C-alpha positions as a printed NumPy array, in Angstrom:
array([[213.452, -19.151, 185.047],
       [216.439, -17.101, 184.163],
       [216.82 , -13.843, 186.071],
       [215.145, -10.947, 184.309],
       [213.063, -13.175, 182.028],
       [209.29 , -13.585, 182.666],
       [207.808, -16.812, 181.448],
       [205.221, -16.569, 178.665],
       [202.588, -18.19 , 180.805],
       [202.78 , -15.445, 183.407],
       [202.743, -12.78 , 180.718],
       [199.615, -14.273, 179.189],
       [197.968, -14.405, 182.61 ],
       [198.794, -10.783, 183.327],
       [197.541,  -9.789, 179.907],
       [194.304, -11.64 , 180.544],
       [193.926,  -9.858, 183.884],
       [194.583,  -6.529, 182.211],
       [191.985,  -7.226, 179.558],
       [189.424,  -8.143, 182.191],
       [190.136,  -4.975, 184.158],
       [190.005,  -2.885, 180.984],
       [186.73 ,  -4.487, 179.933],
       [185.248,  -3.882, 183.382],
       [186.361,  -0.254, 183.451],
       [185.096,   0.303, 179.941],
       [181.758,  -1.269, 180.833],
       [181.438,   0.861, 183.958],
       [182.418,   3.941, 181.966],
       [179.787,   3.176, 179.359],
       [177.173,   2.723, 182.048],
       [178.18 ,   5.975, 183.71 ],
       [178.024,   7.808, 180.405],
       [174.595,   6.346, 179.69 ],
       [173.365,   7.344, 183.131],
       [174.782,  10.842, 182.645],
       [173.067,  11.112, 179.269],
       [169.797,  10.006, 180.839],
       [170.202,  12.573, 183.616],
       [170.858,  15.292, 181.032],
       [167.765,  14.233, 179.08 ],
       [165.67 ,  14.29 , 182.244],
       [167.029,  17.71 , 183.207],
       [166.366,  19.049, 179.708],
       [162.845,  17.633, 179.785],
       [162.154,  19.105, 183.223],
       [163.581,  22.465, 182.129],
       [161.316,  22.443, 179.074],
       [158.327,  21.618, 181.29 ],
       [159.3  ,  24.426, 183.678],
       [159.496,  26.888, 180.79 ],
       [156.115,  25.709, 179.513],
       [154.545,  26.064, 182.965],
       [156.13 ,  29.516, 183.4  ],
       [154.745,  30.623, 180.03 ],
       [151.3  ,  29.304, 180.965],
       [151.403,  31.08 , 184.34 ],
       [152.506,  34.339, 182.673],
       [149.68 ,  33.995, 180.146],
       [147.127,  33.435, 182.889],
       [148.482,  36.364, 184.908],
       [148.358,  38.609, 181.831],
       [144.781,  37.557, 181.099],
       [143.824,  38.17 , 184.738],
       [145.408,  41.633, 184.662],
       [143.552,  42.534, 181.468],
       [140.26 ,  41.293, 182.89 ],
       [140.742,  43.291, 186.107],
       [141.718,  46.419, 184.151],
       [138.681,  46.025, 181.912],
       [136.449,  45.508, 184.936],
       [137.896,  48.57 , 186.683],
       [137.345,  50.691, 183.57 ],
       [133.812,  49.311, 183.21 ],
       [133.01 ,  50.057, 186.866],
       [134.318,  53.61 , 186.577],
       [132.351,  54.135, 183.384],
       [129.109,  52.757, 184.824],
       [129.556,  54.738, 188.05 ],
       [130.092,  57.89 , 185.983],
       [127.056,  57.104, 183.832],
       [124.931,  56.549, 186.959],
       [126.176,  59.831, 188.414],
       [125.435,  61.705, 185.182],
       [122.002,  60.076, 184.93 ],
       [121.244,  61.16 , 188.497],
       [122.458,  64.692, 187.756],
       [120.398,  64.788, 184.554],
       [117.337,  63.684, 186.508],
       [117.878,  66.332, 189.164],
       [118.535,  68.947, 186.494],
       [115.29 ,  68.09 , 184.721],
       [113.35 ,  68.361, 187.979],
       [114.967,  71.687, 188.875],
       [114.257,  73.15 , 185.417],
       [110.548,  72.563, 186.011],
       [110.755,  74.499, 189.288],
       [112.882,  77.379, 187.959],
       [109.862,  79.541, 187.012],
       [108.734,  79.416, 190.642],
       [112.229,  80.386, 191.816],
       [112.217,  83.227, 189.267],
       [108.85 ,  84.416, 190.554],
       [110.22 ,  84.667, 194.089],
       [113.35 ,  86.409, 192.787],
       [111.354,  88.979, 190.814],
       [108.945,  89.592, 193.674],
       [111.754,  90.267, 196.146],
       [113.387,  92.638, 193.671],
       [110.266,  94.651, 192.819],
       [107.872,  94.544, 195.793],
       [108.634,  96.98 , 198.594],
       [106.57 ,  96.408, 201.757],
       [104.921,  99.589, 203.036],
       [103.167,  98.446, 206.209],
       [104.081,  96.153, 209.108],
       [101.603,  93.603, 207.77 ],
       [103.203,  93.678, 204.34 ],
       [106.662,  93.298, 205.906],
       [105.466,  90.276, 207.862],
       [104.134,  88.679, 204.67 ],
       [107.351,  89.54 , 202.862],
       [109.444,  87.88 , 205.573],
       [107.25 ,  84.778, 205.471],
       [107.743,  84.457, 201.704],
       [111.481,  85.037, 202.041],
       [111.679,  82.312, 204.695],
       [109.78 ,  79.919, 202.411],
       [112.101,  80.808, 199.53 ],
       [115.252,  80.176, 201.583],
       [113.903,  76.831, 202.811],
       [113.215,  75.8  , 199.211],
       [116.715,  76.856, 198.129],
       [118.253,  74.907, 201.034],
       [116.429,  71.772, 199.875],
       [117.748,  72.245, 196.356],
       [121.257,  72.913, 197.652],
       [121.166,  69.675, 199.63 ],
       [120.637,  67.941, 196.264],
       [123.692,  69.663, 194.78 ],
       [122.099,  72.796, 193.309],
       [124.377,  75.841, 193.325],
       [123.572,  79.36 , 192.242],
       [125.883,  81.075, 189.752],
       [126.036,  84.745, 188.97 ],
       [126.317,  87.337, 191.72 ],
       [126.867,  91.053, 191.613],
       [130.569,  91.951, 191.689],
       [131.745,  88.639, 190.2  ],
       [133.874,  88.599, 187.074],
       [131.88 ,  87.742, 183.982],
       [132.361,  84.141, 182.85 ],
       [130.695,  83.16 , 179.561],
       [130.64 ,  79.538, 180.713],
       [128.062,  80.335, 183.414],
       [126.815,  83.838, 182.573],
       [124.891,  85.277, 179.655],
       [125.309,  89.039, 179.165],
       [122.165,  90.959, 178.244],
       [123.615,  94.483, 178.41 ],
       [126.903,  96.34 , 178.744],
       [126.697,  99.083, 181.338],
       [129.353, 101.779, 180.986],
       [130.504, 102.736, 184.45 ],
       [133.502, 103.773, 186.501],
       [132.11 , 102.275, 189.701],
       [133.025,  98.717, 188.703],
       [136.113,  97.263, 187.016],
       [135.696,  96.231, 183.397],
       [133.953,  92.908, 182.786],
       [132.198,  92.575, 186.147],
       [128.568,  91.654, 186.824],
       [126.665,  94.815, 187.671],
       [123.21 ,  93.316, 188.087],
       [121.707,  89.84 , 187.988],
       [118.478,  89.775, 185.975],
       [117.902,  86.038, 186.332],
       [119.868,  83.697, 188.546],
       [121.732,  80.752, 187.048],
       [122.17 ,  77.319, 188.571],
       [124.426,  74.285, 188.327],
       [124.174,  70.724, 189.647],
       [127.588,  69.16 , 189.977],
       [129.432,  69.962, 186.767],
       [126.229,  70.398, 184.758],
       [124.939,  73.862, 183.969],
       [121.184,  73.851, 184.521],
       [120.75 ,  77.439, 183.355],
       [123.137,  80.349, 182.793],
       [122.668,  83.54 , 184.756],
       [121.329,  86.516, 182.791],
       [123.412,  89.499, 183.849],
       [124.352,  93.055, 183.03 ],
       [128.117,  93.495, 182.651],
       [130.212,  96.577, 183.336],
       [132.113,  98.375, 180.61 ],
       [134.935, 100.517, 181.99 ],
       [137.155, 101.73 , 179.114],
       [139.857, 103.13 , 181.381],
       [140.085,  99.915, 183.395],
       [139.999,  97.839, 180.211],
       [142.911,  99.834, 178.787],
       [144.863,  99.435, 182.023],
       [144.244,  95.673, 182.026],
       [145.335,  95.459, 178.388],
       [148.559,  97.294, 179.199],
       [149.163,  95.033, 182.181],
       [148.61 ,  91.909, 180.052],
       [150.948,  93.277, 177.382],
       [153.653,  94.003, 179.943],
       [153.236,  90.533, 181.46 ],
       [153.488,  88.87 , 178.042],
       [156.602,  90.92 , 177.172],
       [158.244,  90.012, 180.487],
       [157.428,  86.338, 179.938],
       [158.836,  86.446, 176.4  ],
       [162.031,  88.161, 177.645],
       [162.456,  85.521, 180.355],
       [162.039,  82.747, 177.778],
       [164.639,  84.364, 175.491],
       [167.104,  84.641, 178.383],
       [166.483,  81.013, 179.305],
       [167.072,  79.821, 175.731],
       [170.239,  81.945, 175.471],
       [171.567,  80.479, 178.734],
       [170.83 ,  76.932, 177.533],
       [172.556,  77.599, 174.211],
       [175.612,  79.053, 175.986],
       [175.824,  76.056, 178.314],
       [175.551,  73.648, 175.37 ],
       [178.335,  75.5  , 173.532],
       [180.597,  75.249, 176.578],
       [179.918,  71.525, 176.862],
       [180.812,  70.982, 173.22 ],
       [184.21 ,  72.664, 173.532],
       [187.091,  70.18 , 173.691],
       [189.446,  70.49 , 176.663],
       [192.909,  71.855, 175.774]])
């Protein structure tokens, strides 16, 4: 053939080869795209399953936490109820024995032994009384109300006000009937005589007033300092 001229036969052959190559590449590309699409679908499906499983696990964990919290609250409540029931039972038993305790208390306060024999009997009764009190104390019984203590209406019941300068104002001067508690439960308040000392009461009132005024002044200074600091922070820099 002439130089520079390719015969038609060769051109057609090359074109046929090119078409075959193009068809093969296109086919492979289609297959690869299909495989990639399948992989994406599988990954999306697995991701959805993972999210579903994670949600189910979170739900189970949340339910477990609620159940454990409810059980803990229930256990605390039942333990507290058992404790209170036990205290109530002890309190009821002690209340039945309080008249006997009062009898000992009154006897020790009024009877004065005059002879060695009477003193021996008195000591025997006092020993019996202390043993009985120790038994009660081992069960949680505590006495409330003692001479010299500050009057507390939660545990003490005042029967009289005794004007005196010997004691500060509002102090137990004499215990007429002992009070008792078991745990946090008041079995019986103490019946007491309470001091009334006008001079001490006035001094305490003045002290409370001065303390309240000092506290109020400190609060005003604190608020003024906070306001001044806030004003400084709000100023724009020049």
